[in-house]
Amino acid sequence: MAQQVSTVQSRIRTADALISDAAADIGGIWPRASAWMLRIALEESLRELWQAASPGMARVSLRAQLLVLPMFIGDDAAGEARLLWSELSHTAHHHDYVLAPTVEELRRWENAVRRVADAVDQRRKRPLTPSPVSTPTL
């Protein structure tokens, strides 16, 4: 039986196909379409984490989710996720005065989405309780 491809991996593959076949006849929309696919993959990865770890988190804003993310996947991966979501959100929206992302930028973001998705997958395989948060003593 074939292994089912996750929604996250499916979105990443779609973005990869758009980036790889940049000469395809889809006009000049492929860079932003790729950015949208990568952003959707990132958001779906977080949705899967919250579904497993803390279903209530799925009801709060994505900004709030990104704020508590370090407790679940660590500071490095969470920091990368926050920066990535911000860059992809800005890039995905068309602005007349901003150039579309380059293939190199899209590949860098694709690799970053893969790293964050891997961090989420690793976390989902462990007991899903938040990491202890250190509180400063007075």
PDB file of C-alpha atoms in Angstrom:
ATOM      1  CA  MET A   1       0.000   0.000   0.000  1.00  0.00           C
ATOM      2  CA  ALA A   2       1.376   3.401  -0.968  1.00  0.00           C
ATOM      3  CA  GLN A   3       2.208   5.806   1.821  1.00  0.00           C
ATOM      4  CA  GLN A   4      -0.188   8.744   1.992  1.00  0.00           C
ATOM      5  CA  VAL A   5       1.433  12.095   1.282  1.00  0.00           C
ATOM      6  CA  SER A   6       0.661  14.685   3.944  1.00  0.00           C
ATOM      7  CA  THR A   7      -1.022  17.944   3.029  1.00  0.00           C
ATOM      8  CA  VAL A   8       2.145  19.796   4.032  1.00  0.00           C
ATOM      9  CA  GLN A   9       4.350  17.690   1.754  1.00  0.00           C
ATOM     10  CA  SER A  10       1.800  18.009  -1.050  1.00  0.00           C
ATOM     11  CA  ARG A  11       1.910  21.819  -0.824  1.00  0.00           C
ATOM     12  CA  ILE A  12       5.716  21.821  -0.747  1.00  0.00           C
ATOM     13  CA  ARG A  13       5.797  19.594  -3.825  1.00  0.00           C
ATOM     14  CA  THR A  14       3.382  21.921  -5.622  1.00  0.00           C
ATOM     15  CA  ALA A  15       5.609  24.900  -4.835  1.00  0.00           C
ATOM     16  CA  ASP A  16       8.649  22.919  -5.974  1.00  0.00           C
ATOM     17  CA  ALA A  17       6.920  22.089  -9.271  1.00  0.00           C
ATOM     18  CA  LEU A  18       6.055  25.754  -9.839  1.00  0.00           C
ATOM     19  CA  ILE A  19       9.623  26.836  -9.107  1.00  0.00           C
ATOM     20  CA  SER A  20      11.179  24.046 -11.199  1.00  0.00           C
ATOM     21  CA  ASP A  21       8.942  24.710 -14.185  1.00  0.00           C
ATOM     22  CA  ALA A  22       9.217  28.480 -14.070  1.00  0.00           C
ATOM     23  CA  ALA A  23       9.069  28.636 -17.855  1.00  0.00           C
ATOM     24  CA  ALA A  24       5.596  27.063 -17.858  1.00  0.00           C
ATOM     25  CA  ASP A  25       2.872  29.046 -19.527  1.00  0.00           C
ATOM     26  CA  ILE A  26       1.282  30.467 -16.378  1.00  0.00           C
ATOM     27  CA  GLY A  27       2.326  34.014 -17.007  1.00  0.00           C
ATOM     28  CA  GLY A  28       4.234  35.880 -14.362  1.00  0.00           C
ATOM     29  CA  ILE A  29       2.258  34.486 -11.438  1.00  0.00           C
ATOM     30  CA  TRP A  30       4.442  31.487 -10.590  1.00  0.00           C
ATOM     31  CA  PRO A  31       6.723  33.260  -8.077  1.00  0.00           C
ATOM     32  CA  ARG A  32       3.868  34.515  -5.933  1.00  0.00           C
ATOM     33  CA  ALA A  33       1.899  31.295  -6.418  1.00  0.00           C
ATOM     34  CA  SER A  34       4.964  29.428  -5.118  1.00  0.00           C
ATOM     35  CA  ALA A  35       5.167  31.749  -2.117  1.00  0.00           C
ATOM     36  CA  TRP A  36       1.479  31.161  -1.389  1.00  0.00           C
ATOM     37  CA  MET A  37       1.958  27.380  -1.538  1.00  0.00           C
ATOM     38  CA  LEU A  38       4.912  27.592   0.848  1.00  0.00           C
ATOM     39  CA  ARG A  39       2.968  29.781   3.260  1.00  0.00           C
ATOM     40  CA  ILE A  40       0.014  27.382   3.158  1.00  0.00           C
ATOM     41  CA  ALA A  41       2.386  24.459   3.837  1.00  0.00           C
ATOM     42  CA  LEU A  42       3.837  26.295   6.844  1.00  0.00           C
ATOM     43  CA  GLU A  43       0.389  27.103   8.209  1.00  0.00           C
ATOM     44  CA  GLU A  44      -0.819  23.533   7.660  1.00  0.00           C
ATOM     45  CA  SER A  45       2.218  22.216   9.514  1.00  0.00           C
ATOM     46  CA  LEU A  46       1.323  24.398  12.499  1.00  0.00           C
ATOM     47  CA  ARG A  47      -2.318  23.320  12.244  1.00  0.00           C
ATOM     48  CA  GLU A  48      -1.212  19.679  12.491  1.00  0.00           C
ATOM     49  CA  LEU A  49       0.929  20.471  15.538  1.00  0.00           C
ATOM     50  CA  TRP A  50      -1.934  22.201  17.347  1.00  0.00           C
ATOM     51  CA  GLN A  51      -4.355  19.439  16.454  1.00  0.00           C
ATOM     52  CA  ALA A  52      -2.069  16.952  18.192  1.00  0.00           C
ATOM     53  CA  ALA A  53      -0.644  19.092  20.994  1.00  0.00           C
ATOM     54  CA  SER A  54      -3.178  21.742  21.926  1.00  0.00           C
ATOM     55  CA  PRO A  55      -6.410  21.866  19.897  1.00  0.00           C
ATOM     56  CA  GLY A  56      -7.426  25.184  21.445  1.00  0.00           C
ATOM     57  CA  MET A  57      -4.436  26.889  19.806  1.00  0.00           C
ATOM     58  CA  ALA A  58      -6.024  26.387  16.389  1.00  0.00           C
ATOM     59  CA  ARG A  59      -8.638  29.001  17.339  1.00  0.00           C
ATOM     60  CA  VAL A  60      -6.207  31.829  18.093  1.00  0.00           C
ATOM     61  CA  SER A  61      -4.523  34.076  15.557  1.00  0.00           C
ATOM     62  CA  LEU A  62      -1.450  32.817  13.741  1.00  0.00           C
ATOM     63  CA  ARG A  63       0.607  35.567  15.366  1.00  0.00           C
ATOM     64  CA  ALA A  64      -0.369  34.231  18.787  1.00  0.00           C
ATOM     65  CA  GLN A  65       0.461  30.690  17.658  1.00  0.00           C
ATOM     66  CA  LEU A  66       3.895  31.835  16.542  1.00  0.00           C
ATOM     67  CA  LEU A  67       4.498  33.470  19.930  1.00  0.00           C
ATOM     68  CA  VAL A  68       4.042  30.200  21.847  1.00  0.00           C
ATOM     69  CA  LEU A  69       5.698  28.022  19.208  1.00  0.00           C
ATOM     70  CA  PRO A  70       9.152  28.039  20.914  1.00  0.00           C
ATOM     71  CA  MET A  71       7.663  26.053  23.806  1.00  0.00           C
ATOM     72  CA  PHE A  72       6.781  23.272  21.382  1.00  0.00           C
ATOM     73  CA  ILE A  73       9.540  23.138  18.744  1.00  0.00           C
ATOM     74  CA  GLY A  74      12.385  25.164  20.252  1.00  0.00           C
ATOM     75  CA  ASP A  75      13.686  28.664  19.764  1.00  0.00           C
ATOM     76  CA  ASP A  76      15.604  28.118  16.514  1.00  0.00           C
ATOM     77  CA  ALA A  77      12.829  26.431  14.540  1.00  0.00           C
ATOM     78  CA  ALA A  78      10.183  28.772  15.971  1.00  0.00           C
ATOM     79  CA  GLY A  79      12.270  31.839  15.109  1.00  0.00           C
ATOM     80  CA  GLU A  80      12.707  30.545  11.585  1.00  0.00           C
ATOM     81  CA  ALA A  81       8.947  29.919  11.355  1.00  0.00           C
ATOM     82  CA  ARG A  82       8.136  33.482  12.467  1.00  0.00           C
ATOM     83  CA  LEU A  83      10.560  35.069  10.009  1.00  0.00           C
ATOM     84  CA  LEU A  84       9.456  32.749   7.227  1.00  0.00           C
ATOM     85  CA  TRP A  85       5.758  33.449   7.751  1.00  0.00           C
ATOM     86  CA  SER A  86       6.423  37.189   7.712  1.00  0.00           C
ATOM     87  CA  GLU A  87       8.501  37.018   4.517  1.00  0.00           C
ATOM     88  CA  LEU A  88       6.039  34.738   2.731  1.00  0.00           C
ATOM     89  CA  SER A  89       3.064  36.873   3.776  1.00  0.00           C
ATOM     90  CA  HIS A  90       4.713  40.014   2.428  1.00  0.00           C
ATOM     91  CA  THR A  91       5.859  38.329  -0.776  1.00  0.00           C
ATOM     92  CA  ALA A  92       2.587  36.599  -1.552  1.00  0.00           C
ATOM     93  CA  HIS A  93       0.710  39.876  -1.786  1.00  0.00           C
ATOM     94  CA  HIS A  94       1.266  41.836  -4.968  1.00  0.00           C
ATOM     95  CA  HIS A  95       2.734  45.321  -4.656  1.00  0.00           C
ATOM     96  CA  ASP A  96       3.417  47.296  -7.817  1.00  0.00           C
ATOM     97  CA  TYR A  97       6.679  48.629  -6.428  1.00  0.00           C
ATOM     98  CA  VAL A  98       8.102  45.271  -5.257  1.00  0.00           C
ATOM     99  CA  LEU A  99       9.749  42.753  -7.562  1.00  0.00           C
ATOM    100  CA  ALA A 100       8.595  39.141  -7.499  1.00  0.00           C
ATOM    101  CA  PRO A 101      10.865  36.777  -5.542  1.00  0.00           C
ATOM    102  CA  THR A 102      13.750  35.135  -7.347  1.00  0.00           C
ATOM    103  CA  VAL A 103      14.193  31.393  -7.755  1.00  0.00           C
ATOM    104  CA  GLU A 104      16.994  31.526  -5.161  1.00  0.00           C
ATOM    105  CA  GLU A 105      14.729  33.208  -2.604  1.00  0.00           C
ATOM    106  CA  LEU A 106      11.946  30.721  -3.258  1.00  0.00           C
ATOM    107  CA  ARG A 107      14.347  27.771  -2.875  1.00  0.00           C
ATOM    108  CA  ARG A 108      15.654  29.213   0.400  1.00  0.00           C
ATOM    109  CA  TRP A 109      12.079  29.554   1.682  1.00  0.00           C
ATOM    110  CA  GLU A 110      11.201  26.069   0.445  1.00  0.00           C
ATOM    111  CA  ASN A 111      14.118  24.613   2.416  1.00  0.00           C
ATOM    112  CA  ALA A 112      13.110  26.627   5.483  1.00  0.00           C
ATOM    113  CA  VAL A 113       9.519  25.343   5.281  1.00  0.00           C
ATOM    114  CA  ARG A 114      10.891  21.796   5.090  1.00  0.00           C
ATOM    115  CA  ARG A 115      13.031  22.413   8.214  1.00  0.00           C
ATOM    116  CA  VAL A 116      10.107  23.816  10.181  1.00  0.00           C
ATOM    117  CA  ALA A 117       7.817  20.976   9.039  1.00  0.00           C
ATOM    118  CA  ASP A 118      10.491  18.468  10.099  1.00  0.00           C
ATOM    119  CA  ALA A 119      10.776  20.131  13.524  1.00  0.00           C
ATOM    120  CA  VAL A 120       7.004  19.929  13.909  1.00  0.00           C
ATOM    121  CA  ASP A 121       6.991  16.258  12.842  1.00  0.00           C
ATOM    122  CA  GLN A 122       9.754  15.424  15.319  1.00  0.00           C
ATOM    123  CA  ARG A 123       7.840  17.179  18.071  1.00  0.00           C
ATOM    124  CA  ARG A 124       4.629  15.333  17.189  1.00  0.00           C
ATOM    125  CA  LYS A 125       6.486  12.013  17.643  1.00  0.00           C
ATOM    126  CA  ARG A 126       7.400  12.891  21.244  1.00  0.00           C
ATOM    127  CA  PRO A 127       5.016  13.373  24.150  1.00  0.00           C
ATOM    128  CA  LEU A 128       3.166  16.539  23.312  1.00  0.00           C
ATOM    129  CA  THR A 129       3.542  18.712  26.371  1.00  0.00           C
ATOM    130  CA  PRO A 130       5.069  22.159  26.150  1.00  0.00           C
ATOM    131  CA  SER A 131       8.687  22.497  27.102  1.00  0.00           C
ATOM    132  CA  PRO A 132       9.154  23.995  30.557  1.00  0.00           C
ATOM    133  CA  VAL A 133       9.404  27.749  30.505  1.00  0.00           C
ATOM    134  CA  SER A 134      11.936  29.303  32.808  1.00  0.00           C
ATOM    135  CA  THR A 135      10.616  32.160  34.856  1.00  0.00           C
ATOM    136  CA  PRO A 136      12.918  34.854  36.155  1.00  0.00           C
ATOM    137  CA  THR A 137      13.334  35.022  39.900  1.00  0.00           C
ATOM    138  CA  LEU A 138      13.087  38.315  41.677  1.00  0.00           C
TER     139      LEU A 138
END
